[in-house]
Amino acid sequence: MNLGPNLQDLLQRIHRGSYRPQPSLRREILKENGKTRPLGLACVEDKIVQRTLVMVLERIYEVDFYDNSYGYRPGKSCHQALGEMGKAISTRRVNWVSDADIQGFFDNVDHQHLLAFLNQRIADPRLLKLIEKFLDAGVMIEGRFHETDEGIAQGSVLSPLLANVYLHYVLDQWFEEVVKKHIDGEAHLFRFADDFICCFQYADDAKRYQSTLGKRLGRFGLSLAPEKTKLIRFGRFAARDSREMGEGVPKTFDFLGFTHCCGLSRAGKFKLKRKTSKKKFRAKLQAMTAWLKRHLTTPAATVWEVVQLKLRGHYQYYGINDNWPWLMKFRTATKFLLFRWLRRRSQTGKQAWTWASFYRWLDIMPLSNPVKLTDLIAAYR
């Protein structure tokens, strides 16, 4: 009701330096492995200020960020990252892939290092002070205030950009200006937020990089997750080299929700194949199951409409070349969940719904089917 005066008051407080962000509300989100991910919920006023900060910082850092950074940037997407990585593996001299994972990245960002990085490009002390206020705002956990001397809140408007700034200096710049100058072959980095894959031509280069990566991250308060970090033979000649070395079939790696495999085209040539990773597939089905349980009393037509949207969203992201079977698996599993949901909500008992009656229902209200697949390499060439 008082939007105009409230915004004017907010602007004046920012100019005076009296604006103080509120502590974010901490919520634990369940992950696929049973662990939880902390999510920080900011108030509306803080979201407005953070969004304004993002608009300013994007103008500064978009000219600095490397093209191999794809996460939460204007005009960049997961599909672009997958497409460019696929093109490099399929057409460049790539024989090894380093798959590394930063352990608890958002929880371990060092504030002092982050502010030092920001200070390299931002000359306005008031802007730096405002960012520092958000970093030190603290969190509310079960009604109690907790200080935050490290980490950036996931879920906030500002955190993705701050994460990109941090990893730009810690990883991207180091890879482009140091790693590439001290290796003998080709090397390519592809990063989406804190998920990244590095491709190498020579094994010695890849091993030297991987042995140094942990030390590099350690200098800035970060560490690798050993169980999620590996170096594998991968690429156009991986199958041949694996046979000669007695290693069996080439191993696979996961990136941005897809499992990447070395395969063959119909013409018998190398083809990078991708399918929905089992981890993400299970997580999506668990999310669908939980959503249906929360809507046992919601009208069936409303539930059907939302499920259709969920299916289309799934197809839109996972509908890429070679992944058709896993799209249909997801549709079939969703159909089974809907059948079970209808039986549980029936007022006349489970006998009211049989597979025959359910299929008659589907004739009236059919589930969405995938329309077409996207060739990522061709789409983003």
Short mmCIF file of C-alpha atoms in Angstrom, two decimals:
data_model
loop_
_atom_site.label_atom_id
_atom_site.label_comp_id
_atom_site.label_asym_id
_atom_site.label_seq_id
_atom_site.Cartn_x
_atom_site.Cartn_y
_atom_site.Cartn_z
CA MET A 1 0.00 0.00 0.00
CA ASN A 2 2.87 2.36 0.80
CA LEU A 3 5.26 1.03 -1.82
CA GLY A 4 6.48 4.41 -3.07
CA PRO A 5 7.26 5.94 0.36
CA ASN A 6 8.82 2.66 1.58
CA LEU A 7 11.13 2.45 -1.44
CA GLN A 8 12.11 6.10 -0.98
CA ASP A 9 12.88 5.47 2.69
CA LEU A 10 14.94 2.40 1.75
CA LEU A 11 16.92 4.44 -0.77
CA GLN A 12 17.64 7.17 1.77
CA ARG A 13 18.83 4.63 4.36
CA ILE A 14 21.20 3.10 1.82
CA HIS A 15 22.64 6.52 0.96
CA ARG A 16 23.04 7.42 4.64
CA GLY A 17 24.67 4.09 5.38
CA SER A 18 22.08 3.27 8.03
CA TYR A 19 20.54 0.36 6.12
CA ARG A 20 21.02 -2.97 7.93
CA PRO A 21 20.08 -6.28 6.26
CA GLN A 22 17.98 -8.65 8.35
CA PRO A 23 19.34 -12.12 9.24
CA SER A 24 18.24 -14.69 6.70
CA LEU A 25 15.90 -17.46 7.80
CA ARG A 26 17.66 -20.83 7.64
CA ARG A 27 15.79 -23.80 6.21
CA GLU A 28 17.26 -27.26 5.62
CA ILE A 29 16.41 -28.78 2.23
CA LEU A 30 16.69 -32.56 1.89
CA LYS A 31 19.25 -33.71 -0.71
CA GLU A 32 19.27 -36.91 -2.79
CA ASN A 33 21.84 -38.59 -0.50
CA GLY A 34 19.77 -38.05 2.62
CA LYS A 35 21.81 -35.07 3.81
CA THR A 36 20.44 -31.53 3.93
CA ARG A 37 21.37 -28.31 2.15
CA PRO A 38 21.00 -25.02 4.11
CA LEU A 39 18.82 -22.48 2.34
CA GLY A 40 18.77 -18.82 3.37
CA LEU A 41 15.47 -16.94 2.99
CA ALA A 42 15.78 -13.15 2.90
CA CYS A 43 13.03 -10.62 3.62
CA VAL A 44 11.44 -8.67 0.75
CA GLU A 45 13.38 -5.48 1.47
CA ASP A 46 16.71 -7.32 1.43
CA LYS A 47 15.76 -9.06 -1.82
CA ILE A 48 15.15 -5.69 -3.46
CA VAL A 49 18.55 -4.38 -2.38
CA GLN A 50 20.30 -7.60 -3.42
CA ARG A 51 18.69 -7.51 -6.84
CA THR A 52 19.89 -3.93 -7.29
CA LEU A 53 23.40 -4.98 -6.29
CA VAL A 54 23.32 -7.82 -8.82
CA MET A 55 22.35 -5.41 -11.60
CA VAL A 56 25.33 -3.18 -10.73
CA LEU A 57 27.84 -6.00 -10.27
CA GLU A 58 26.83 -7.75 -13.49
CA ARG A 59 27.81 -4.67 -15.48
CA ILE A 60 31.23 -4.77 -13.84
CA TYR A 61 32.02 -8.48 -13.96
CA GLU A 62 30.42 -9.67 -17.19
CA VAL A 63 33.37 -8.15 -19.07
CA ASP A 64 35.80 -10.07 -16.83
CA PHE A 65 34.19 -13.50 -16.59
CA TYR A 66 35.55 -16.14 -18.95
CA ASP A 67 33.35 -17.76 -21.60
CA ASN A 68 33.75 -21.15 -19.92
CA SER A 69 31.67 -19.94 -16.92
CA TYR A 70 27.97 -20.63 -17.53
CA GLY A 71 26.21 -20.51 -14.16
CA TYR A 72 23.64 -17.78 -13.44
CA ARG A 73 24.89 -15.39 -16.09
CA PRO A 74 22.83 -13.42 -18.64
CA GLY A 75 22.52 -15.38 -21.88
CA LYS A 76 24.17 -18.50 -20.41
CA SER A 77 22.58 -21.85 -19.57
CA CYS A 78 23.21 -25.45 -18.57
CA HIS A 79 22.50 -26.59 -22.11
CA GLN A 80 25.15 -24.24 -23.46
CA ALA A 81 27.70 -25.64 -21.02
CA LEU A 82 26.79 -29.20 -22.04
CA GLY A 83 26.87 -28.31 -25.72
CA GLU A 84 30.30 -26.66 -25.62
CA MET A 85 31.75 -29.45 -23.51
CA GLY A 86 30.35 -32.04 -25.90
CA LYS A 87 31.83 -30.20 -28.87
CA ALA A 88 35.26 -30.11 -27.21
CA ILE A 89 35.18 -33.81 -26.35
CA SER A 90 33.96 -34.76 -29.84
CA THR A 91 36.20 -32.52 -31.94
CA ARG A 92 39.21 -31.47 -29.85
CA ARG A 93 42.17 -33.44 -28.50
CA VAL A 94 40.52 -34.70 -25.35
CA ASN A 95 41.63 -38.01 -23.87
CA TRP A 96 41.19 -37.45 -20.12
CA VAL A 97 38.46 -35.89 -17.99
CA SER A 98 38.96 -34.60 -14.46
CA ASP A 99 35.71 -34.69 -12.52
CA ALA A 100 36.09 -32.77 -9.25
CA ASP A 101 33.62 -31.60 -6.63
CA ILE A 102 34.11 -28.78 -4.11
CA GLN A 103 32.94 -29.87 -0.69
CA GLY A 104 30.31 -27.54 0.76
CA PHE A 105 31.33 -24.62 -1.44
CA PHE A 106 28.64 -22.10 -0.41
CA ASP A 107 29.21 -22.86 3.28
CA ASN A 108 32.98 -22.33 3.11
CA VAL A 109 33.46 -19.16 1.06
CA ASP A 110 35.97 -17.05 2.97
CA HIS A 111 34.62 -13.53 3.49
CA GLN A 112 38.02 -11.85 3.63
CA HIS A 113 39.17 -13.43 0.38
CA LEU A 114 35.84 -12.56 -1.28
CA LEU A 115 36.06 -8.91 -0.21
CA ALA A 116 39.66 -8.77 -1.43
CA PHE A 117 38.55 -10.07 -4.82
CA LEU A 118 35.72 -7.52 -4.99
CA ASN A 119 38.12 -4.74 -4.02
CA GLN A 120 40.15 -5.39 -7.19
CA ARG A 121 37.31 -4.12 -9.40
CA ILE A 122 35.10 -2.02 -7.13
CA ALA A 123 36.40 1.39 -6.06
CA ASP A 124 33.30 2.63 -4.24
CA PRO A 125 33.75 1.90 -0.48
CA ARG A 126 30.01 2.30 0.14
CA LEU A 127 29.22 -0.51 -2.32
CA LEU A 128 31.82 -2.76 -0.72
CA LYS A 129 30.47 -1.95 2.74
CA LEU A 130 26.93 -2.82 1.64
CA ILE A 131 28.06 -6.23 0.35
CA GLU A 132 29.98 -6.81 3.59
CA LYS A 133 26.80 -6.08 5.57
CA PHE A 134 25.00 -8.87 3.72
CA LEU A 135 27.87 -11.27 4.36
CA ASP A 136 27.80 -10.48 8.10
CA ALA A 137 24.01 -10.29 8.51
CA GLY A 138 23.82 -13.69 10.20
CA VAL A 139 21.07 -16.32 10.13
CA MET A 140 18.09 -17.30 12.24
CA ILE A 141 17.99 -21.01 13.09
CA GLU A 142 14.96 -22.22 15.08
CA GLY A 143 14.37 -18.70 16.35
CA ARG A 144 17.95 -18.07 17.50
CA PHE A 145 20.46 -15.71 15.88
CA HIS A 146 23.78 -17.11 14.65
CA GLU A 147 26.68 -15.06 13.31
CA THR A 148 28.12 -15.86 9.87
CA ASP A 149 31.87 -15.42 9.58
CA GLU A 150 32.12 -17.54 6.44
CA GLY A 151 29.92 -18.81 3.62
CA ILE A 152 27.22 -17.21 1.50
CA ALA A 153 23.55 -18.09 1.84
CA GLN A 154 22.20 -20.37 -0.87
CA GLY A 155 18.88 -19.19 -2.17
CA SER A 156 19.62 -15.49 -1.89
CA VAL A 157 19.52 -13.24 -4.95
CA LEU A 158 23.12 -12.13 -4.47
CA SER A 159 24.86 -15.44 -3.70
CA PRO A 160 25.14 -16.83 -7.29
CA LEU A 161 26.99 -13.73 -8.50
CA LEU A 162 29.29 -13.68 -5.45
CA ALA A 163 30.00 -17.37 -6.04
CA ASN A 164 30.94 -16.62 -9.65
CA VAL A 165 33.26 -13.82 -8.55
CA TYR A 166 34.95 -16.09 -6.00
CA LEU A 167 35.50 -18.97 -8.43
CA HIS A 168 36.50 -16.60 -11.22
CA TYR A 169 39.63 -15.70 -9.27
CA VAL A 170 40.15 -19.01 -7.47
CA LEU A 171 39.58 -21.37 -10.42
CA ASP A 172 38.86 -19.81 -13.83
CA GLN A 173 41.64 -17.22 -13.90
CA TRP A 174 44.16 -19.67 -12.41
CA PHE A 175 43.25 -22.30 -15.03
CA GLU A 176 43.52 -19.89 -17.97
CA GLU A 177 46.62 -17.97 -16.88
CA VAL A 178 48.61 -20.59 -14.97
CA VAL A 179 47.50 -24.16 -15.72
CA LYS A 180 47.36 -23.74 -19.51
CA LYS A 181 50.83 -22.18 -19.57
CA HIS A 182 52.43 -25.10 -17.73
CA ILE A 183 51.04 -28.05 -19.67
CA ASP A 184 52.07 -29.64 -22.96
CA GLY A 185 48.69 -30.39 -24.56
CA GLU A 186 45.20 -28.99 -24.81
CA ALA A 187 43.04 -28.26 -21.76
CA HIS A 188 39.45 -27.09 -21.43
CA LEU A 189 37.44 -26.02 -18.38
CA PHE A 190 33.63 -25.93 -18.20
CA ARG A 191 32.03 -24.54 -15.04
CA PHE A 192 28.45 -23.99 -13.95
CA ALA A 193 28.45 -22.31 -10.52
CA ASP A 194 30.50 -24.69 -8.32
CA ASP A 195 30.19 -27.68 -10.68
CA PHE A 196 33.06 -27.99 -13.15
CA ILE A 197 34.71 -30.43 -15.54
CA CYS A 198 38.25 -30.20 -16.97
CA CYS A 199 39.32 -31.99 -20.16
CA PHE A 200 42.94 -32.75 -21.07
CA GLN A 201 44.89 -34.16 -23.97
CA TYR A 202 47.67 -35.82 -21.95
CA ALA A 203 47.50 -37.93 -18.81
CA ASP A 204 50.52 -36.25 -17.22
CA ASP A 205 48.91 -32.83 -17.59
CA ALA A 206 45.65 -34.08 -16.07
CA LYS A 207 47.40 -35.76 -13.13
CA ARG A 208 49.53 -32.71 -12.43
CA TYR A 209 46.46 -30.47 -12.51
CA GLN A 210 44.47 -32.74 -10.23
CA SER A 211 47.29 -33.00 -7.69
CA THR A 212 47.57 -29.20 -7.64
CA LEU A 213 43.86 -28.41 -7.61
CA GLY A 214 43.38 -29.35 -3.96
CA LYS A 215 46.26 -27.11 -2.89
CA ARG A 216 44.90 -24.23 -4.94
CA LEU A 217 41.45 -24.51 -3.39
CA GLY A 218 42.94 -24.93 0.08
CA ARG A 219 44.59 -21.50 -0.16
CA PHE A 220 41.10 -19.98 -0.24
CA GLY A 221 39.36 -22.08 2.40
CA LEU A 222 37.93 -24.70 0.03
CA SER A 223 38.50 -28.44 -0.27
CA LEU A 224 37.69 -31.28 -2.64
CA ALA A 225 35.24 -34.08 -1.85
CA PRO A 226 37.50 -37.17 -2.32
CA GLU A 227 34.61 -39.55 -3.01
CA LYS A 228 33.36 -37.33 -5.85
CA THR A 229 36.72 -36.51 -7.44
CA LYS A 230 38.17 -38.74 -10.13
CA LEU A 231 40.30 -38.78 -13.27
CA ILE A 232 39.08 -41.00 -16.11
CA ARG A 233 40.11 -41.90 -19.63
CA PHE A 234 37.49 -40.40 -21.93
CA GLY A 235 37.07 -39.23 -25.50
CA ARG A 236 37.28 -40.42 -29.10
CA PHE A 237 40.06 -42.94 -28.45
CA ALA A 238 39.07 -43.99 -24.94
CA ALA A 239 37.54 -47.33 -26.00
CA ARG A 240 40.63 -48.30 -28.01
CA ASP A 241 43.08 -47.20 -25.33
CA SER A 242 41.08 -48.90 -22.57
CA ARG A 243 41.16 -52.20 -24.45
CA GLU A 244 44.91 -51.93 -25.01
CA MET A 245 45.49 -51.16 -21.32
CA GLY A 246 43.16 -53.93 -20.18
CA GLU A 247 40.85 -51.46 -18.41
CA GLY A 248 37.57 -52.69 -19.87
CA VAL A 249 35.01 -50.19 -21.14
CA PRO A 250 35.61 -46.46 -20.58
CA LYS A 251 34.21 -45.06 -17.36
CA THR A 252 31.46 -42.44 -17.21
CA PHE A 253 31.05 -39.14 -15.38
CA ASP A 254 28.10 -37.01 -14.28
CA PHE A 255 27.73 -33.31 -15.02
CA LEU A 256 24.66 -31.06 -14.70
CA GLY A 257 22.25 -33.94 -14.19
CA PHE A 258 23.49 -36.16 -17.04
CA THR A 259 25.70 -39.23 -17.15
CA HIS A 260 28.20 -38.90 -20.02
CA CYS A 261 29.31 -42.05 -21.84
CA CYS A 262 31.61 -42.93 -24.74
CA GLY A 263 29.45 -44.42 -27.49
CA LEU A 264 29.19 -44.97 -31.23
CA SER A 265 26.98 -43.43 -33.87
CA ARG A 266 25.09 -45.50 -36.43
CA ALA A 267 28.04 -45.01 -38.78
CA GLY A 268 30.36 -46.57 -36.19
CA LYS A 269 32.12 -43.32 -35.28
CA PHE A 270 32.67 -41.94 -31.78
CA LYS A 271 29.67 -40.20 -30.25
CA LEU A 272 29.33 -38.62 -26.83
CA LYS A 273 26.14 -40.02 -25.36
CA ARG A 274 24.22 -38.63 -22.42
CA LYS A 275 21.40 -39.94 -20.28
CA THR A 276 19.66 -38.72 -17.16
CA SER A 277 21.86 -39.57 -14.19
CA LYS A 278 20.36 -42.15 -11.84
CA LYS A 279 20.86 -39.80 -8.91
CA LYS A 280 18.82 -37.04 -10.53
CA PHE A 281 16.23 -39.50 -11.84
CA ARG A 282 15.57 -40.81 -8.32
CA ALA A 283 15.50 -37.30 -6.90
CA LYS A 284 12.92 -36.15 -9.45
CA LEU A 285 10.69 -39.15 -8.72
CA GLN A 286 11.02 -38.59 -4.96
CA ALA A 287 10.02 -34.95 -5.46
CA MET A 288 7.01 -36.01 -7.54
CA THR A 289 5.98 -38.55 -4.89
CA ALA A 290 6.26 -35.99 -2.09
CA TRP A 291 4.24 -33.44 -4.08
CA LEU A 292 1.44 -35.91 -4.77
CA LYS A 293 1.27 -36.88 -1.08
CA ARG A 294 0.78 -33.22 -0.17
CA HIS A 295 -2.15 -32.97 -2.59
CA LEU A 296 -4.28 -35.99 -1.74
CA THR A 297 -7.36 -33.78 -1.34
CA THR A 298 -6.68 -31.41 -4.24
CA PRO A 299 -9.12 -31.74 -7.17
CA ALA A 300 -7.83 -34.25 -9.70
CA ALA A 301 -8.08 -31.80 -12.60
CA THR A 302 -5.83 -29.32 -10.78
CA VAL A 303 -3.28 -31.99 -9.92
CA TRP A 304 -3.29 -33.26 -13.51
CA GLU A 305 -2.60 -29.77 -14.83
CA VAL A 306 0.39 -29.29 -12.53
CA VAL A 307 1.76 -32.76 -13.29
CA GLN A 308 1.58 -31.94 -17.00
CA LEU A 309 3.66 -28.82 -16.36
CA LYS A 310 6.18 -30.82 -14.34
CA LEU A 311 6.50 -33.36 -17.15
CA ARG A 312 6.98 -30.67 -19.79
CA GLY A 313 9.63 -28.99 -17.66
CA HIS A 314 11.42 -32.34 -17.30
CA TYR A 315 11.27 -32.94 -21.05
CA GLN A 316 12.51 -29.43 -21.78
CA TYR A 317 15.71 -29.91 -19.78
CA TYR A 318 16.40 -33.63 -20.15
CA GLY A 319 15.06 -33.93 -23.71
CA ILE A 320 18.40 -34.12 -25.50
CA ASN A 321 19.77 -36.51 -28.10
CA ASP A 322 20.16 -40.14 -26.95
CA ASN A 323 18.05 -39.59 -23.82
CA TRP A 324 14.62 -40.58 -25.17
CA PRO A 325 14.47 -43.91 -23.25
CA TRP A 326 15.02 -42.13 -19.94
CA LEU A 327 12.33 -39.56 -20.75
CA MET A 328 9.87 -42.40 -21.30
CA LYS A 329 11.03 -44.10 -18.09
CA PHE A 330 10.22 -40.93 -16.20
CA ARG A 331 6.80 -40.67 -17.85
CA THR A 332 6.04 -44.33 -17.05
CA ALA A 333 7.13 -43.92 -13.43
CA THR A 334 5.00 -40.76 -13.12
CA LYS A 335 2.01 -42.67 -14.52
CA PHE A 336 2.47 -45.35 -11.84
CA LEU A 337 2.68 -42.69 -9.11
CA LEU A 338 -0.55 -41.10 -10.36
CA PHE A 339 -2.34 -44.45 -10.32
CA ARG A 340 -1.24 -45.04 -6.74
CA TRP A 341 -2.28 -41.46 -5.85
CA LEU A 342 -5.78 -42.00 -7.26
CA ARG A 343 -6.21 -45.23 -5.33
CA ARG A 344 -5.10 -43.62 -2.06
CA ARG A 345 -7.49 -40.68 -2.38
CA SER A 346 -10.51 -42.77 -3.41
CA GLN A 347 -13.47 -42.52 -1.01
CA THR A 348 -14.86 -45.91 -2.02
CA GLY A 349 -11.72 -47.99 -1.47
CA LYS A 350 -8.91 -49.17 -3.68
CA GLN A 351 -11.21 -51.40 -5.68
CA ALA A 352 -12.67 -48.27 -7.30
CA TRP A 353 -9.52 -47.84 -9.35
CA THR A 354 -8.06 -50.58 -11.52
CA TRP A 355 -5.52 -50.30 -14.30
CA ALA A 356 -8.36 -50.65 -16.79
CA SER A 357 -10.28 -47.72 -15.30
CA PHE A 358 -7.06 -45.75 -14.97
CA TYR A 359 -6.28 -46.17 -18.68
CA ARG A 360 -9.81 -45.07 -19.53
CA TRP A 361 -9.08 -41.97 -17.46
CA LEU A 362 -5.85 -41.44 -19.42
CA ASP A 363 -7.81 -41.59 -22.66
CA ILE A 364 -9.73 -38.54 -21.44
CA MET A 365 -6.79 -36.77 -19.75
CA PRO A 366 -3.62 -38.05 -21.48
CA LEU A 367 -0.19 -37.35 -20.02
CA SER A 368 2.24 -35.21 -22.00
CA ASN A 369 4.72 -36.96 -24.26
CA PRO A 370 8.17 -35.67 -25.29
CA VAL A 371 7.87 -33.83 -28.60
CA LYS A 372 11.43 -33.76 -29.87
CA LEU A 373 15.02 -34.04 -28.71
CA THR A 374 17.59 -31.25 -28.79
CA ASP A 375 21.02 -31.89 -30.29
CA LEU A 376 23.09 -29.81 -27.88
CA ILE A 377 26.19 -29.60 -30.05
CA ALA A 378 24.20 -28.50 -33.11
CA ALA A 379 21.96 -26.15 -31.13
CA TYR A 380 24.83 -24.17 -29.58
CA ARG A 381 27.41 -24.39 -32.33
#
